[in-house]
Amino acid sequence: MTGGAPDEFGLIAELFAPLAAGFPGALGLADDAAFIAAEPGFDTVATMDSMVAGVHFLPDDPPDLIARKLIRVNLSDLAAKGAEPRFLMLSAAFPRDVGQDWLRAFGAGLAEDVRTFGIHLIGGDTVSTPGPLTLTLTALGRVKAGRGLKRSGAKAGDTVWVSGSIGDGALGLKAIRGLLTGISAAYGEFLSGRYRLPHPRVSLGPRLLDLAHGAMDVSDGLVQDLGHLCRASGLAARIEAARIPLSPAAAAALELDQSLLASVLTGGDDYELLFTASAEAAETLADLSSQLGVALTGIGRVEPGDTGKVTVIGADGREIPVVQGGWRHFGGGSQSGE
Amino acid sequence: MTGGAPDEFGLIAELFAPLAAGFPGALGLADDAAFIAAEPGFDTVATMDSMVAGVHFLPDDPPDLIARKLIRVNLSDLAAKGAEPRFLMLSAAFPRDVGQDWLRAFGAGLAEDVRTFGIHLIGGDTVSTPGPLTLTLTALGRVKAGRGLKRSGAKAGDTVWVSGSIGDGALGLKAIRGLLTGISAAYGEFLSGRYRLPHPRVSLGPRLLDLAHGAMDVSDGLVQDLGHLCRASGLAARIEAARIPLSPAAAAALELDQSLLASVLTGGDDYELLFTASAEAAETLADLSSQLGVALTGIGRVEPGDTGKVTVIGADGREIPVVQGGWRHFGGGSQSGE
């Protein structure tokens, strides 16, 4: 039962207030709550994710990137629902020795992404902790009423699609830890950058409303998350390892060490969109891909079968055994660093 | 970077899912986000508060009471806005040694208050932490569009009102720590109960929409919070110590030790409503008080003066010097245990 750190809390108030300036309902972050007017014709989409230093990010990661990753992880969940991001609420439990420089860098990261994504900080809380830095973000978005995408919408026969490239986040964490040798420095930096700063598919998500059946983002690992989607939809899936889109950096790493395929399949931290759509949607999706400049790749198919089971087929046509994480969630988000 | 605790996370999913069963938009807590339909004519009111073990509650407090206090602290913020509570999102960072019994008791506390207040858990996150139990709740309520109460609405000449009794929470914490001697065991239990389980004024808040000018809840201490309200309103206030409503238990404690008045004035954890209203509202407020069975007491007046300054007048007519906390917040909530 100890007091806070008044100077730091004053600085935080100073750093955060401008992030609310564009939205009057935030009351300048100087009240205990925010007011958001109803928008007829839209549903609010609400998501919440926490990150703990030493669990979800490295304690000495650059503070601006920690802030931006926190935002982006949540925006990725909104994108997977087909929602546009609108508002953030941030609760931060800061260790007592958090420094002013650290806070300024953290605030700058928040500011950058608030600007990048055209969103507003509308509230939150700041507390002291004797433990590690613990950050919780609630993100609110909006989607046309009744049209939001869900995990549970997949249909038998649907093609399984992923955006961007898969495996970079997991390989990036290995690179940061010095466990990825042999690839070029540039590739190593690309991969670690993908771990530290995801690029949530905020433009793509809302464009999938008429196309995708089941959808979610890949945060826990492709196979686990496809398993979640299948389980929610009462179906199974079969994907082909050779069709999983890899970045040049990831491809180079796998060429040197085939066993890294396990990290690609189950490693997580991709923050790409995973969705299913009927075969007829393929052409429209190809158009959308070139329009947005976001790769969209069909990697397999949803089918009847053991609910939630994901079968991965190798280049030789044989099944690749994958240890598939169990369902360890409530309300989504990842509860562990990898 | 360590994994979670699968068994515990499975149990949590089991315990939490029923709390979402009454609201289809929660998607059974089995997706990454919740959908909330717009309600034309209403604003959504959003608030967020964190509590850290050892900072905001005692680590060995009963888990059901920790859960209920977390909910109630947030509902108190909604009540202060005149809002009805509707939805909760909970993010919990659990230490790895959290036991199944502890989790069951915690879940039972959540369930009890979800039922009591007629609200739904619609999402959140569960993570592991090497640090202390850290809980963050986002509460969403609704209020008639454009009518929500704010700190900033106070007008010069308004009467300052408080609900219930003030000081019980702070004295309760002293009682729990064995620092309050001489009062009866029953009084000690009453006070510690008030610390451990606040009673947010959820019925009163929405009834103040036509009556109150400025409003907030008392969480950091009467004088500090009245200072916040005055600062937001560009005014000062003068209150009379003798008019501050005390419970019989608090009155007994003060009779034995007059110095405890400082705790009453600045101790916090009251979760009563503090609001200002024109003198003409007094009669209506008296009626409302008897209708709801909630004491409402005028304790002073808002007036022009040093912005944010609160003057406390003693029974002898002289000013009581009070060390008034500075503004250490962003977005409300308390950042320290007392």
XYZ file of C-alpha atoms in Angstrom:
676
model
C 0.000 0.000 0.000
C 2.306 2.663 -1.190
C 1.732 5.886 -3.001
C 2.311 6.504 -6.661
C 4.981 8.622 -8.240
C 3.411 12.062 -8.586
C 5.951 13.530 -10.996
C 5.714 10.615 -13.389
C 1.931 10.621 -13.196
C 1.883 14.307 -13.989
C 4.127 13.690 -16.980
C 1.880 10.865 -18.163
C -1.146 13.155 -18.002
C 0.766 15.710 -20.061
C 1.865 13.140 -22.624
C -1.518 11.485 -22.982
C -3.881 14.463 -23.072
C -3.006 15.462 -26.675
C -3.960 11.951 -27.808
C -7.538 12.706 -26.746
C -7.715 16.217 -28.122
C -9.497 15.209 -31.328
C -12.478 13.652 -29.561
C -14.562 15.847 -27.232
C -16.232 12.831 -25.573
C -12.875 11.950 -24.014
C -13.303 15.043 -21.796
C -9.585 15.710 -22.159
C -8.836 12.556 -20.107
C -9.568 14.773 -17.118
C -12.728 12.976 -16.021
C -13.449 9.389 -14.941
C -15.189 8.219 -18.088
C -15.736 9.015 -21.744
C -18.975 9.568 -23.646
C -19.461 8.028 -27.084
C -22.575 8.906 -29.079
C -24.530 6.025 -30.591
C -24.123 5.641 -34.339
C -27.288 4.115 -35.721
C -26.486 1.478 -38.314
C -23.240 0.451 -36.636
C -22.258 -2.035 -33.990
C -19.478 -1.185 -31.576
C -16.749 -3.826 -31.637
C -14.827 -4.096 -28.372
C -11.601 -5.961 -27.699
C -9.044 -5.972 -24.883
C -5.508 -7.304 -24.669
C -2.826 -7.168 -22.013
C 0.937 -7.325 -22.372
C 3.361 -7.993 -19.525
C 7.076 -7.154 -19.652
C 9.090 -10.345 -19.841
C 6.071 -12.309 -21.038
C 4.734 -10.523 -24.118
C 7.639 -8.245 -24.880
C 11.223 -7.909 -23.822
C 11.717 -5.479 -20.926
C 14.408 -3.606 -22.850
C 12.424 -3.336 -26.091
C 12.243 0.263 -27.286
C 9.347 1.911 -25.372
C 7.827 3.446 -28.496
C 7.625 0.027 -30.111
C 6.054 -1.484 -26.990
C 3.341 1.188 -27.141
C 2.782 0.690 -30.832
C 2.711 -3.107 -30.575
C 0.109 -2.864 -27.820
C -2.098 -0.724 -30.042
C -1.536 -2.841 -33.111
C -2.264 -6.156 -31.429
C -5.670 -4.788 -30.504
C -6.305 -3.201 -33.898
C -5.540 -6.575 -35.455
C -8.445 -8.061 -33.487
C -10.732 -5.294 -34.723
C -9.570 -5.793 -38.322
C -10.385 -9.486 -38.037
C -13.955 -8.499 -37.199
C -14.131 -6.259 -40.258
C -14.243 -3.206 -37.978
C -12.686 0.236 -38.365
C -10.722 1.237 -35.255
C -11.955 4.325 -33.421
C -11.027 4.561 -29.742
C -8.470 3.308 -27.249
C -8.498 3.092 -23.487
C -5.131 2.385 -21.878
C -4.413 1.131 -18.416
C -0.756 1.039 -17.475
C 0.806 -0.393 -14.332
C 4.249 1.197 -14.241
C 7.143 -0.022 -12.087
C 8.239 2.717 -9.692
C 11.576 3.137 -11.395
C 10.073 3.941 -14.792
C 12.006 6.950 -15.997
C 10.865 10.139 -17.635
C 12.802 9.344 -20.821
C 11.158 5.961 -21.024
C 7.721 7.546 -20.547
C 8.387 10.195 -23.185
C 9.407 7.547 -25.707
C 6.373 5.441 -24.808
C 4.111 8.467 -25.213
C 5.703 9.268 -28.566
C 4.953 5.730 -29.748
C 1.327 6.039 -28.683
C 1.078 9.406 -30.396
C 2.531 8.078 -33.607
C 0.080 5.217 -33.903
C -2.910 7.267 -32.756
C -2.069 9.520 -35.700
C -1.273 6.671 -38.105
C -4.577 4.933 -37.511
C -6.740 8.027 -37.035
C -7.930 6.973 -33.591
C -8.316 8.641 -30.191
C -7.248 7.791 -26.673
C -10.418 8.322 -24.626
C -9.544 7.110 -21.152
C -7.820 4.587 -18.962
C -5.925 4.395 -15.737
C -2.376 4.737 -14.484
C -1.202 2.782 -11.460
C 2.045 1.811 -9.781
C 3.171 -1.779 -9.521
C 5.969 -3.493 -7.622
C 5.990 -5.976 -10.521
C 6.753 -5.754 -14.224
C 5.296 -3.150 -16.550
C 1.781 -4.361 -17.356
C -0.223 -2.741 -20.128
C -3.870 -3.285 -20.980
C -5.614 -1.758 -23.915
C -9.298 -1.726 -24.742
C -9.922 -0.892 -28.390
C -13.314 0.085 -29.720
C -14.206 0.002 -33.381
C -17.297 0.024 -35.487
C -18.759 -2.239 -38.119
C -22.001 -2.168 -40.073
C -24.766 -3.441 -37.801
C -24.989 -7.208 -37.699
C -22.260 -7.625 -40.280
C -19.173 -8.146 -38.127
C -17.030 -11.180 -38.925
C -16.718 -14.021 -36.434
C -14.591 -17.088 -35.975
C -17.717 -19.177 -36.246
C -18.753 -18.355 -39.796
C -16.626 -20.842 -41.760
C -18.479 -23.218 -44.095
C -17.450 -26.655 -45.344
C -15.741 -26.296 -48.710
C -14.458 -22.769 -47.985
C -10.943 -21.908 -48.998
C -8.640 -20.921 -46.100
C -6.894 -17.600 -46.784
C -4.154 -15.684 -45.017
C -2.939 -12.154 -45.585
C 0.710 -11.126 -45.870
C 3.336 -13.621 -44.783
C 3.328 -16.112 -41.918
C 6.100 -16.973 -39.456
C 8.018 -13.705 -39.478
C 7.062 -12.812 -35.895
C 8.145 -16.147 -34.449
C 11.369 -16.159 -36.450
C 11.926 -12.526 -35.479
C 11.811 -13.432 -31.805
C 14.406 -16.129 -32.477
C 16.541 -13.564 -34.300
C 16.311 -11.153 -31.347
C 17.418 -13.948 -29.034
C 20.341 -14.762 -31.317
C 18.875 -18.160 -32.175
C 18.684 -17.558 -35.908
C 22.083 -17.764 -37.516
C 23.195 -17.896 -41.103
C 20.752 -15.422 -42.596
C 21.810 -11.938 -43.647
C 21.720 -9.057 -41.178
C 19.081 -7.377 -43.309
C 16.840 -10.447 -43.124
C 17.426 -10.679 -39.378
C 16.369 -7.071 -38.969
C 13.321 -7.536 -41.136
C 12.191 -10.491 -39.022
C 12.865 -8.862 -35.649
C 11.025 -5.772 -36.901
C 8.034 -7.934 -37.745
C 8.095 -9.301 -34.179
C 8.407 -5.895 -32.578
C 5.985 -3.985 -34.771
C 3.061 -5.831 -36.309
C 1.129 -4.277 -39.172
C -2.520 -4.911 -38.425
C -4.598 -5.314 -41.561
C -6.902 -2.414 -40.827
C -7.595 -1.635 -44.490
C -8.195 -5.229 -45.451
C -10.538 -6.201 -42.582
C -13.498 -3.959 -43.458
C -13.192 -4.976 -47.134
C -13.795 -8.616 -46.186
C -17.320 -8.026 -44.855
C -18.989 -9.251 -48.044
C -16.455 -11.956 -48.753
C -15.232 -13.775 -45.673
C -17.272 -16.381 -43.822
C -15.139 -17.111 -40.766
C -12.310 -14.783 -39.730
C -9.781 -14.103 -36.999
C -6.257 -12.806 -36.721
C -3.200 -15.013 -36.374
C -1.702 -14.200 -32.998
C -1.133 -17.559 -31.306
C 0.136 -19.417 -34.335
C -1.403 -20.339 -37.670
C -2.315 -23.905 -36.793
C -3.683 -23.096 -33.338
C -5.701 -20.166 -34.620
C -7.083 -22.068 -37.586
C -8.006 -24.731 -35.040
C -9.887 -22.094 -33.013
C -11.706 -20.920 -36.118
C -12.617 -24.485 -37.080
C -13.734 -25.332 -33.577
C -15.979 -22.261 -33.461
C -17.402 -23.295 -36.837
C -17.815 -26.998 -36.002
C -15.458 -28.012 -38.807
C -11.908 -29.176 -39.582
C -9.302 -27.896 -42.034
C -6.524 -29.183 -44.251
C -3.739 -26.849 -45.331
C -0.664 -27.326 -47.477
C 2.653 -26.261 -45.950
C 4.079 -25.372 -49.346
C 1.319 -22.814 -49.938
C 1.887 -20.907 -46.690
C 3.201 -17.497 -47.786
C 6.700 -16.788 -46.522
C 8.638 -13.556 -46.645
C 11.996 -13.775 -48.455
C 13.661 -13.574 -45.030
C 11.623 -16.456 -43.631
C 12.190 -18.478 -46.788
C 15.940 -17.955 -46.438
C 15.841 -19.053 -42.794
C 13.844 -22.183 -43.677
C 16.190 -23.049 -46.485
C 19.012 -23.198 -43.948
C 16.983 -25.043 -41.336
C 13.872 -26.934 -42.341
C 12.950 -27.523 -38.691
C 11.968 -23.847 -38.443
C 8.768 -24.798 -40.247
C 7.400 -25.662 -36.788
C 7.846 -22.017 -35.738
C 6.140 -20.816 -38.889
C 3.168 -23.106 -38.311
C 2.709 -22.570 -34.579
C 4.908 -19.669 -33.481
C 2.411 -16.828 -33.416
C 2.829 -13.057 -33.388
C 1.903 -12.825 -37.080
C -1.063 -10.451 -36.760
C -2.159 -11.369 -40.232
C -5.784 -12.097 -41.066
C -6.934 -15.682 -41.406
C -10.296 -16.150 -43.049
C -12.381 -18.514 -45.076
C -14.373 -17.746 -48.197
C -16.228 -19.667 -50.864
C -14.305 -20.718 -53.962
C -16.263 -18.150 -55.985
C -14.702 -15.311 -53.989
C -11.201 -16.081 -55.274
C -11.263 -13.638 -58.156
C -12.657 -10.780 -56.078
C -10.026 -11.480 -53.435
C -7.279 -11.373 -56.044
C -8.551 -7.959 -57.169
C -8.733 -6.765 -53.573
C -5.187 -7.981 -52.979
C -3.757 -5.937 -55.844
C -5.928 -2.949 -54.943
C -4.646 -2.875 -51.360
C -1.169 -4.169 -52.067
C -1.669 -6.907 -49.474
C -0.856 -10.484 -50.434
C -3.792 -12.859 -50.009
C -2.988 -16.542 -50.292
C -5.235 -19.578 -50.308
C -3.526 -22.241 -48.207
C -6.113 -24.968 -47.908
C -9.699 -25.844 -47.288
C -12.291 -26.114 -44.527
C -13.990 -29.481 -44.417
C -16.191 -31.646 -42.269
C -14.250 -33.779 -39.806
C -13.030 -33.819 -36.227
C -14.126 -30.417 -34.980
C -11.154 -28.109 -34.649
C -8.663 -30.498 -36.222
C -6.132 -28.949 -38.574
C -4.191 -31.232 -40.878
C -0.987 -29.889 -42.439
C 0.158 -31.591 -45.614
C 3.821 -31.462 -46.610
C 5.298 -31.046 -50.073
C 5.572 -34.844 -50.288
C 1.815 -35.191 -49.810
C 2.233 -36.667 -46.308
C 0.797 -35.210 -43.114
C 3.177 -33.130 -41.019
C 2.601 -33.833 -37.329
C 1.969 -30.564 -35.489
C 1.612 -30.099 -31.756
C -1.515 -27.997 -31.639
C -2.070 -25.776 -28.614
C -5.236 -26.399 -26.665
C -7.914 -23.819 -26.074
C -6.492 -21.730 -23.279
C -8.375 -18.514 -23.729
C -11.229 -16.519 -22.620
C -12.166 -13.703 -24.910
C -9.175 -14.082 -27.182
C -5.766 -12.532 -27.087
C -2.668 -14.461 -26.199
C -1.778 -15.317 -22.653
C 1.809 -16.082 -23.245
C 4.703 -14.724 -25.208
C 4.888 -17.537 -27.690
C 8.958 -15.432 -22.226
C 7.303 -18.373 -20.602
C 4.088 -20.148 -21.339
C 0.861 -19.760 -19.439
C -0.764 -22.271 -17.179
C -3.119 -24.226 -19.439
C -5.149 -25.888 -16.703
C -5.837 -22.637 -14.920
C -6.681 -20.872 -18.172
C -9.125 -23.637 -19.042
C -10.735 -23.259 -15.644
C -10.980 -19.507 -16.105
C -12.721 -19.983 -19.453
C -15.158 -22.332 -17.728
C -15.793 -19.938 -14.877
C -16.198 -16.839 -17.041
C -18.314 -18.146 -19.936
C -21.564 -18.231 -17.910
C -21.103 -14.530 -17.104
C -21.505 -13.785 -20.812
C -24.397 -16.148 -21.459
C -27.055 -13.453 -21.218
C -25.617 -11.317 -24.014
C -25.258 -12.857 -27.490
C -22.873 -10.110 -28.669
C -20.253 -11.490 -26.256
C -19.972 -14.531 -28.580
C -19.614 -16.751 -25.522
C -16.200 -15.147 -24.804
C -14.930 -17.567 -27.447
C -13.984 -14.932 -30.011
C -11.553 -11.989 -29.964
C -14.094 -9.203 -29.649
C -17.688 -8.434 -28.734
C -20.398 -6.745 -30.787
C -22.668 -4.154 -29.198
C -25.577 -2.766 -31.188
C -25.983 1.003 -31.226
C -28.833 2.318 -29.103
C -30.089 5.512 -30.679
C -30.807 8.114 -28.017
C -28.058 6.888 -25.714
C -24.389 7.615 -25.270
C -22.052 4.826 -24.279
C -20.120 5.711 -21.130
C -16.751 3.975 -20.879
C -14.454 3.755 -17.879
C -11.413 1.651 -16.975
C -9.687 0.980 -13.665
C -6.812 -1.243 -12.641
C -6.072 -2.795 -9.272
C -2.717 -4.304 -8.276
C -2.251 -6.723 -5.371
C -0.365 -5.006 -2.583
C -1.223 -1.578 -3.975
C -5.008 -1.422 -4.294
C -5.968 -4.438 -2.238
C -4.284 -6.764 0.187
C -2.896 -9.921 -1.438
C -4.707 -12.102 1.075
C -8.058 -10.356 0.741
C -10.827 -12.845 -0.013
C -10.790 -13.417 -3.812
C -14.534 -12.975 -4.193
C -14.297 -9.558 -2.560
C -11.378 -8.551 -4.790
C -13.495 -9.411 -7.841
C -16.492 -7.547 -6.514
C -14.480 -4.496 -5.487
C -12.967 -4.337 -8.975
C -16.430 -4.330 -10.519
C -17.841 -1.871 -8.009
C -15.030 0.653 -8.323
C -15.799 0.866 -12.028
C -19.578 0.948 -11.560
C -19.071 3.835 -9.172
C -17.471 5.817 -12.005
C -20.427 5.034 -14.251
C -22.900 6.026 -11.532
C -21.115 9.366 -11.170
C -21.827 9.991 -14.849
C -25.511 9.209 -14.353
C -25.087 6.029 -16.410
C -26.643 2.586 -16.039
C -24.007 -0.153 -16.073
C -24.271 -2.692 -18.901
C -21.053 -4.497 -19.827
C -17.691 -5.481 -18.387
C -14.426 -6.484 -20.013
C -11.864 -8.009 -17.675
C -8.168 -8.425 -18.205
C -6.389 -10.390 -15.505
C -2.661 -10.967 -15.129
C -2.436 -13.944 -12.783
C 0.705 -15.003 -10.938
C 1.691 -18.533 -11.926
C 0.930 -19.918 -8.493
C -2.695 -18.800 -8.503
C -4.641 -21.800 -7.281
C -7.823 -23.351 -8.560
C -9.607 -22.617 -5.275
C -8.586 -18.991 -5.496
C -9.840 -18.795 -9.088
C -13.139 -20.448 -8.214
C -13.733 -17.967 -5.405
C -12.759 -15.082 -7.679
C -15.153 -16.351 -10.360
C -17.912 -16.699 -7.798
C -17.425 -13.067 -6.785
C -17.619 -11.918 -10.393
C -20.737 -14.023 -10.911
C -22.406 -12.610 -7.838
C -21.936 -9.001 -8.879
C -22.733 -9.619 -12.533
C -26.056 -10.933 -11.225
C -26.501 -8.212 -8.610
C -26.041 -5.398 -11.088
C -27.702 -7.058 -14.082
C -24.616 -6.724 -16.278
C -22.658 -8.989 -18.642
C -19.031 -9.920 -19.052
C -18.400 -9.508 -22.782
C -14.654 -10.009 -23.197
C -11.175 -9.458 -21.909
C -7.892 -11.234 -21.682
C -6.064 -13.622 -19.374
C -2.293 -13.532 -19.094
C 0.430 -14.815 -16.802
C 2.657 -12.487 -14.834
C 5.803 -13.024 -12.787
C 4.565 -10.080 -10.701
C 1.559 -9.454 -8.479
C -2.025 -10.138 -9.503
C -3.043 -7.207 -11.714
C -6.657 -6.703 -12.687
C -8.060 -4.252 -15.212
C -11.727 -3.739 -15.863
C -13.391 -1.753 -18.604
C -17.012 -0.985 -17.770
C -19.484 0.263 -20.344
C -22.749 1.910 -19.427
C -25.346 4.034 -21.107
C -26.850 7.412 -20.441
C -29.363 9.520 -22.325
C -27.584 11.171 -25.246
C -25.755 14.340 -24.294
C -27.004 14.200 -20.715
C -24.146 12.474 -18.915
C -22.788 14.198 -15.808
C -19.252 15.567 -15.763
C -16.844 16.935 -13.217
C -16.879 20.217 -15.063
C -20.527 21.171 -14.611
C -20.406 22.831 -11.165
C -21.707 26.412 -10.937
C -20.824 29.127 -8.460
C -23.353 29.111 -5.642
C -24.124 25.389 -5.990
C -24.461 23.314 -2.861
C -21.917 20.484 -2.524
C -23.612 17.152 -1.796
C -22.330 13.711 -0.887
C -24.190 10.422 -0.736
C -23.970 7.943 2.147
C -21.156 8.394 4.646
C -17.584 9.503 4.158
C -14.373 8.109 5.651
C -15.470 4.526 6.267
C -13.155 3.092 3.600
C -10.046 4.831 4.898
C -10.870 3.960 8.507
C -11.661 0.408 7.378
C -8.174 0.036 5.960
C -6.782 1.230 9.288
C -8.975 -1.311 11.076
C -7.721 -4.132 8.818
C -4.159 -3.102 9.610
C -4.898 -3.102 13.331
C -4.376 0.656 13.540
C -7.841 1.458 14.833
C -8.211 0.529 18.468
C -10.847 1.262 21.040
C -13.926 0.871 18.862
C -16.190 -2.162 19.115
C -15.518 -5.262 17.050
C -18.817 -4.682 15.240
C -17.773 -1.176 14.267
C -14.370 -2.462 13.171
C -16.044 -5.045 10.956
C -18.425 -2.521 9.504
C -15.540 -0.247 8.530
C -13.322 -2.979 7.100
C -16.321 -4.238 5.146
C -16.770 -0.777 3.668
C -13.126 -0.829 2.577
C -13.338 -4.273 1.058
C -16.720 -3.998 -0.629
C -17.891 -0.592 -1.801
C -21.532 -0.017 -2.646
C -21.553 1.991 -5.842
C -24.524 4.310 -6.074
C -25.914 2.790 -9.236
C -29.528 3.670 -8.433
C -28.777 7.210 -7.388
C -26.523 8.194 -10.320
C -29.103 8.055 -13.123
C -31.607 9.918 -10.927
C -29.242 12.879 -10.695
C -29.334 13.657 -14.426
C -31.875 16.460 -14.011
C -30.486 17.701 -10.729
C -26.715 17.638 -10.493
C -24.454 20.157 -12.192
C -20.965 18.734 -11.541
C -20.490 15.167 -10.374
C -17.864 12.508 -9.661
C -17.337 9.687 -7.229
C -15.188 9.930 -4.133
C -12.361 7.463 -4.611
C -9.173 9.399 -3.822
C -10.483 11.312 -0.823
C -13.238 13.865 -0.351
C -11.011 16.941 -0.398
C -8.876 15.808 -3.334
C -11.892 14.782 -5.374
C -13.809 17.963 -4.618
C -10.650 19.759 -5.691
C -10.702 17.845 -8.998
C -14.352 18.749 -9.515
C -13.699 22.405 -8.738
C -10.632 22.507 -10.978
C -12.614 21.016 -13.865
C -15.302 23.632 -13.235
C -12.934 26.579 -12.776
C -14.179 27.220 -9.229
C -13.335 26.720 -5.567
C -15.317 25.193 -2.694
C -15.832 25.642 1.021
C -17.121 22.752 3.100
C -17.889 22.361 6.796
C -16.252 19.437 8.555
C -19.149 19.124 10.988
C -21.597 18.515 8.138
C -19.660 15.645 6.561
C -21.864 12.573 7.056
C -20.229 9.922 9.244
C -21.366 6.393 9.897
C -21.908 5.566 13.584
C -18.709 3.501 13.408
C -16.678 6.376 11.964
C -18.213 8.787 14.483
C -17.193 6.458 17.318
C -13.642 6.241 15.977
C -13.386 10.029 15.681
C -14.718 10.516 19.156
C -11.775 8.492 20.452
C -9.221 10.131 18.182
C -9.967 13.499 16.608
C -6.878 13.235 14.398
C -8.687 10.622 12.311
C -10.576 13.507 10.722
C -7.635 13.761 8.309
C -8.377 10.234 7.084
C -12.044 11.062 6.666
C -11.238 14.168 4.634
C -8.490 12.729 2.436
C -8.404 8.951 2.886
C -10.369 7.807 -0.143
C -12.038 4.497 -0.993
C -15.467 5.930 -0.229
C -17.128 5.300 -3.601
C -19.890 7.692 -2.693
C -21.171 10.281 -5.135
C -20.047 13.878 -4.824
C -22.076 16.391 -6.777
C -23.197 19.962 -6.870
C -26.693 21.285 -7.403
C -28.489 24.594 -7.186
C -30.068 25.534 -3.862
C -33.524 25.011 -5.402
C -32.813 21.311 -5.884
C -32.601 20.684 -2.124
C -36.189 19.626 -1.683
C -36.200 17.280 -4.670
C -32.951 15.752 -3.423
C -34.470 15.202 0.012
C -37.373 13.360 -1.630
C -35.004 11.319 -3.753
C -32.975 10.443 -0.665
C -35.975 9.007 1.155
C -37.245 7.292 -1.987
C -33.928 5.461 -2.530
C -32.972 5.084 1.114
C -29.624 6.757 0.402
C -28.507 9.615 2.637
C -27.782 12.830 0.737
C -26.051 15.553 2.696
C -25.188 19.114 1.781
C -21.697 19.802 3.122
C -20.822 23.187 1.668
C -20.792 25.377 -1.342
C -19.050 25.969 -4.647
C -17.787 29.509 -5.059
C -15.515 31.640 -7.184
C -11.927 31.667 -5.961
C -8.587 29.954 -6.518
C -9.468 27.324 -9.080
C -9.518 23.898 -7.450
C -9.033 25.185 -3.904
C -11.096 23.446 -1.226
C -11.413 25.130 2.154
C -12.516 22.999 5.091
C -14.070 24.879 8.014
C -13.987 23.329 11.485
C -16.699 23.409 14.122
C -14.978 26.471 15.638
C -15.378 28.369 12.370
C -11.660 28.258 11.627
C -10.055 26.736 8.581
C -8.671 23.213 8.971
C -5.379 22.885 7.062
C -5.590 19.926 4.703
C -2.781 18.525 2.605
C -4.508 18.248 -0.725
C -3.221 15.757 -3.291
C -2.184 17.204 -6.605
C -3.602 16.192 -9.930
C -1.892 12.934 -10.639
C -4.305 11.303 -13.015
C -5.092 10.645 -16.522
C -8.604 9.517 -17.136
C -9.517 9.116 -13.500
C -9.244 6.141 -11.187
C -6.792 6.000 -8.359
C -3.166 5.246 -8.923
C -2.330 4.326 -5.385
C -3.836 2.439 -2.504
C -4.636 5.431 -0.391
